[in-house]
Tab-separated table of C-alpha atoms and ligand atoms in Angstrom:
chain	number	residue	atom	x	y	z
A	1	MET	CA	-17.413	-7.913	19.583
A	2	SER	CA	-17.427	-5.573	22.605
A	3	TYR	CA	-14.450	-3.325	23.342
A	4	PRO	CA	-13.436	-5.312	26.344
A	5	GLU	CA	-13.587	-8.546	24.224
A	6	ILE	CA	-11.197	-6.984	21.613
A	7	ILE	CA	-8.793	-5.777	24.257
A	8	SER	CA	-8.657	-9.312	25.844
A	9	ARG	CA	-8.303	-10.992	22.509
A	10	ILE	CA	-5.328	-8.717	21.709
A	11	ALA	CA	-3.873	-9.656	25.163
A	12	ALA	CA	-4.441	-13.313	24.592
A	13	ALA	CA	-2.843	-13.176	21.185
A	14	ALA	CA	0.172	-11.361	22.649
A	15	GLN	CA	0.588	-13.926	25.400
A	16	ALA	CA	0.332	-16.762	22.870
A	17	ALA	CA	3.129	-15.126	20.923
A	18	HIS	CA	5.161	-14.675	24.161
A	19	ARG	CA	4.795	-10.911	23.840
A	20	ASN	CA	3.938	-8.156	26.294
A	21	PRO	CA	0.269	-7.079	25.614
A	22	ALA	CA	1.445	-3.509	26.360
A	23	ASP	CA	3.572	-3.596	23.213
A	24	ILE	CA	0.493	-3.814	20.994
A	25	ALA	CA	-1.708	-0.781	20.540
A	26	LEU	CA	-5.228	-0.781	19.236
A	27	THR	CA	-6.179	1.702	16.519
A	28	ALA	CA	-9.974	1.852	16.566
A	29	VAL	CA	-10.890	2.525	12.963
A	30	SER	CA	-13.833	4.938	13.045
A	31	LYS	CA	-14.168	5.685	9.379
A	32	LEU	CA	-17.847	5.659	8.178
A	33	GLN	CA	-19.132	4.853	11.656
A	34	PRO	CA	-21.948	6.759	13.319
A	35	TRP	CA	-21.044	8.679	16.471
A	36	SER	CA	-23.505	6.501	18.378
A	37	ALA	CA	-21.045	3.541	17.678
A	38	ILE	CA	-17.892	5.520	18.477
A	39	GLU	CA	-19.032	7.207	21.673
A	40	PRO	CA	-19.174	4.096	23.922
A	41	VAL	CA	-15.671	3.040	22.900
A	42	LEU	CA	-14.369	6.486	23.537
A	43	ALA	CA	-16.130	6.419	27.009
A	44	ALA	CA	-14.561	3.082	27.735
A	45	GLY	CA	-11.125	4.792	27.442
A	46	GLN	CA	-9.957	4.146	23.895
A	47	THR	CA	-7.714	7.047	22.767
A	48	VAL	CA	-6.264	6.017	19.420
A	49	PHE	CA	-8.496	6.308	16.382
A	50	GLY	CA	-7.906	5.637	12.644
A	51	GLU	CA	-9.361	7.485	9.804
A	52	ASN	CA	-9.257	6.967	5.954
A	53	ARG	CA	-10.003	10.426	4.744
A	54	VAL	CA	-8.821	13.824	5.815
A	55	GLN	CA	-11.985	15.578	5.409
A	56	GLU	CA	-14.228	12.984	7.147
A	57	ALA	CA	-11.686	12.871	9.972
A	58	THR	CA	-11.619	16.582	10.570
A	59	GLU	CA	-15.385	16.738	10.454
A	60	ARG	CA	-15.687	13.979	13.019
A	61	TRP	CA	-12.955	14.924	15.406
A	62	GLN	CA	-12.440	18.659	15.203
A	63	GLY	CA	-13.181	20.057	18.608
A	64	ARG	CA	-13.336	16.634	20.380
A	65	ARG	CA	-9.704	15.395	19.922
A	66	GLU	CA	-8.196	16.488	23.287
A	67	GLY	CA	-6.152	13.615	24.600
A	68	LEU	CA	-6.629	11.418	21.540
A	69	GLU	CA	-4.204	10.160	18.894
A	70	LEU	CA	-5.588	10.335	15.373
A	71	ARG	CA	-4.017	8.249	12.656
A	72	LEU	CA	-4.484	8.603	8.955
A	73	ILE	CA	-4.612	5.138	7.466
A	74	GLY	CA	-6.002	5.863	4.118
A	75	PRO	CA	-4.188	7.196	0.920
A	76	LEU	CA	-3.009	10.774	1.087
A	77	GLN	CA	-3.151	13.081	-1.958
A	78	THR	CA	-0.510	15.640	-2.037
A	79	ASN	CA	-3.049	18.439	-2.209
A	80	LYS	CA	-4.336	17.278	1.264
A	81	ALA	CA	-0.904	17.073	2.680
A	82	ARG	CA	-1.187	20.462	4.378
A	83	GLU	CA	-4.359	19.599	6.142
A	84	ALA	CA	-3.098	16.127	7.128
A	85	VAL	CA	0.138	17.497	8.621
A	86	ALA	CA	-1.866	20.081	10.712
A	87	PHE	CA	-4.390	17.537	11.921
A	88	PHE	CA	-3.041	14.025	12.335
A	89	ASP	CA	-0.657	12.741	14.943
A	90	VAL	CA	0.425	9.796	12.695
A	91	ILE	CA	0.266	9.355	8.972
A	92	GLU	CA	0.574	5.737	7.931
A	93	THR	CA	0.338	5.974	4.279
A	94	LEU	CA	3.703	7.558	3.093
A	95	ASP	CA	4.273	5.593	-0.155
A	96	ARG	CA	5.910	7.703	-2.865
A	97	PRO	CA	8.709	10.211	-3.363
A	98	ARG	CA	6.488	13.072	-4.387
A	99	LEU	CA	4.548	12.721	-1.088
A	100	ALA	CA	7.723	12.512	0.874
A	101	GLU	CA	8.867	15.791	-0.651
A	102	VAL	CA	5.572	17.534	-0.048
A	103	LEU	CA	5.303	16.320	3.575
A	104	GLN	CA	8.952	17.484	4.120
A	105	ALA	CA	8.090	20.966	2.928
A	106	GLU	CA	4.944	21.155	4.934
A	107	ILE	CA	6.579	19.904	8.152
A	108	GLN	CA	9.274	22.509	7.772
A	109	ARG	CA	6.714	25.213	7.078
A	110	VAL	CA	4.592	24.635	10.137
A	111	GLY	CA	7.194	23.177	12.503
A	112	ARG	CA	4.949	20.153	13.376
A	113	ALA	CA	5.739	16.699	12.396
A	114	PRO	CA	3.255	13.805	12.505
A	115	ARG	CA	4.807	10.442	13.155
A	116	LEU	CA	5.192	8.626	9.814
A	117	TYR	CA	4.763	5.044	8.593
A	118	VAL	CA	5.637	3.847	5.087
A	119	GLN	CA	2.862	1.801	3.505
A	120	VAL	CA	4.170	-1.217	1.635
A	121	ASN	CA	2.048	-2.964	-0.952
A	122	THR	CA	3.103	-6.406	0.158
A	123	GLY	CA	0.796	-8.161	-2.394
A	124	GLU	CA	1.877	-5.869	-5.244
A	125	GLU	CA	-1.760	-5.254	-6.076
A	126	PRO	CA	-2.178	-2.667	-8.788
A	127	GLN	CA	-5.278	-1.108	-7.224
A	128	LYS	CA	-3.656	-0.729	-3.877
A	129	ALA	CA	-1.550	2.016	-2.527
A	130	GLY	CA	1.893	1.510	-1.073
A	131	ILE	CA	5.476	1.176	-2.207
A	132	ALA	CA	6.426	-2.289	-3.811
A	133	PRO	CA	8.475	-4.529	-1.474
A	134	HIS	CA	11.582	-4.446	-3.738
A	135	ASP	CA	11.521	-0.604	-3.761
A	136	ALA	CA	10.902	-0.290	0.061
A	137	ASP	CA	14.554	-0.131	1.203
A	138	ALA	CA	15.444	2.541	-1.292
A	139	PHE	CA	12.336	4.546	-0.561
A	140	ILE	CA	12.929	4.486	3.250
A	141	ALA	CA	16.492	5.670	2.660
A	142	LEU	CA	15.235	8.514	0.418
A	143	CYS	CA	12.735	9.554	3.094
A	144	ARG	CA	15.435	9.672	5.751
A	145	GLU	CA	18.379	10.997	3.782
A	146	THR	CA	16.956	13.214	1.136
A	147	ASN	CA	13.708	14.380	2.878
A	148	LYS	CA	14.937	14.251	6.446
A	149	LEU	CA	11.830	12.501	7.557
A	150	VAL	CA	11.672	10.337	10.694
A	151	VAL	CA	10.107	7.135	9.762
A	152	GLU	CA	8.674	5.226	12.782
A	153	GLY	CA	7.440	2.102	10.997
A	154	LEU	CA	5.738	0.232	8.181
A	155	MET	CA	2.075	-0.428	7.406
A	156	CYS	CA	0.406	-2.978	5.057
A	157	ILE	CA	-2.886	-4.339	4.012
A	158	PRO	CA	-2.551	-7.838	2.651
A	159	PRO	CA	-4.554	-9.029	-0.336
A	160	ALA	CA	-8.103	-9.987	0.805
A	161	ASP	CA	-7.966	-13.329	-0.917
A	162	GLU	CA	-4.612	-14.722	0.469
A	163	PRO	CA	-3.504	-15.869	3.880
A	164	PRO	CA	-2.056	-12.865	5.603
A	165	GLY	CA	0.788	-14.462	7.460
A	166	PRO	CA	3.334	-14.331	4.650
A	167	HIS	CA	2.536	-10.623	4.072
A	168	PHE	CA	2.975	-9.854	7.794
A	169	ALA	CA	6.225	-11.711	7.783
A	170	LEU	CA	7.479	-9.801	4.722
A	171	LEU	CA	6.624	-6.486	6.314
A	172	ALA	CA	8.415	-7.471	9.603
A	173	LYS	CA	11.430	-8.489	7.572
A	174	ILE	CA	11.656	-5.205	5.686
A	175	ALA	CA	11.088	-3.280	9.072
A	176	ARG	CA	14.006	-5.376	10.695
A	177	ARG	CA	16.570	-4.697	8.090
A	178	ASN	CA	15.689	-0.999	8.083
A	179	ALA	CA	15.776	-0.788	11.875
A	180	LEU	CA	12.207	0.252	12.130
A	181	THR	CA	10.262	-0.697	15.217
A	182	GLY	CA	6.659	0.111	14.303
A	183	LEU	CA	4.492	-2.458	12.535
A	184	SER	CA	0.952	-1.380	11.752
A	185	MET	CA	-0.700	-4.591	10.526
A	186	GLY	CA	-3.710	-6.669	11.190
A	187	MET	CA	-7.448	-5.657	10.857
A	188	SER	CA	-10.650	-7.178	12.172
A	189	GLY	CA	-10.226	-10.559	10.386
A	190	ASP	CA	-6.466	-11.172	10.986
A	191	PHE	CA	-5.275	-9.168	13.997
A	192	GLU	CA	-4.315	-12.237	15.967
A	193	THR	CA	-2.157	-13.470	13.115
A	194	ALA	CA	-0.603	-10.032	12.803
A	195	ILE	CA	0.259	-10.081	16.506
A	196	ALA	CA	1.965	-13.466	16.051
A	197	PHE	CA	4.096	-11.822	13.359
A	198	GLY	CA	5.047	-8.921	15.515
A	199	ALA	CA	2.388	-6.164	14.974
A	200	THR	CA	2.800	-3.138	17.266
A	201	ASN	CA	-0.490	-1.547	16.024
A	202	VAL	CA	-3.616	-3.400	14.997
A	203	ARG	CA	-6.205	-1.445	13.081
A	204	ILE	CA	-9.692	-2.787	13.931
A	205	GLY	CA	-12.936	-1.234	12.571
A	206	SER	CA	-15.903	-3.493	11.927
A	207	ALA	CA	-15.192	-6.147	14.599
A	208	LEU	CA	-15.338	-3.321	17.130
A	209	PHE	CA	-17.941	-0.908	15.738
A	210	GLY	CA	-20.068	-3.185	13.549
A	211	ASP	CA	-20.399	-3.011	9.775
A	212	ARG	CA	-19.716	0.309	8.204
A	213	ALA	CA	-22.111	2.238	6.056
A	214	THR	CA	-21.484	0.825	2.524
A	215	HIS	CA	-21.226	4.273	0.778
A	216	GLY	CA	-17.948	6.197	0.618
B	301	LIG	C1	-11.002	0.121	7.069
B	301	LIG	C2	-9.601	-0.189	7.341
B	301	LIG	C3	-9.192	-0.956	8.459
B	301	LIG	C4	-10.286	-1.640	9.380
B	301	LIG	O1	-10.832	-2.708	8.686
B	301	LIG	P1	-11.725	-3.740	9.480
B	301	LIG	O2	-11.752	-4.918	8.587
B	301	LIG	O3	-13.115	-3.183	9.589
B	301	LIG	O4	-11.195	-3.868	10.827
B	301	LIG	C5	-7.934	-1.119	8.726
B	301	LIG	N1	-6.925	-0.577	8.001
B	301	LIG	C6	-7.203	0.109	6.910
B	301	LIG	C7	-6.117	0.776	6.114
B	301	LIG	C8	-8.568	0.450	6.499
B	301	LIG	O5	-8.766	1.085	5.489
């Protein structure tokens, strides 16, 4: 799909859900994409990009990030926290107490705080990152009260083999009862459904840029 087509499908999905299209931001997921695919989207005015890996992101965007918002959407190892805090505007994958502690220490050390999303493993899949839904309230409270972190919202990646709607609904419910306004949910295959369930950020890669390189 072209960039304008994605933008108009987001707007149409918003209107169908009686929502303001301006309340839904597109994160263009540029991981594993060649620069030749990214450049036209950048030239068309897209300013928000998502990356899975700290090192790949710094290699791609270092020196050309002026005016952009860069979001980490892949799992974060504690030994990469320093680099991630220094580089990203948003970290969407806060999902365990140890990481909250390390982020807090690093944010205090450098005096720079990326905006934070807690990743929830709504499908409770063992291979997937994210806090379990029944631990989410306590974890959000820990982040806020013990680690003094400002949490902006929640993020999820529903199981590939299930209808995504119930997962989006669950994430929205956890956000609501914790007074969180950001909902990062919806990818190439399900962003319109996510918008119907209240997504404020959709993360779109392959539908926008084409298939990724299969390695990595
Ligand atoms: C890769 C990725 C996406 C984009 O997936 P597409 O299906 O290509 O749109 C979105 N979110 C996360 C967390 C990802 O890792």
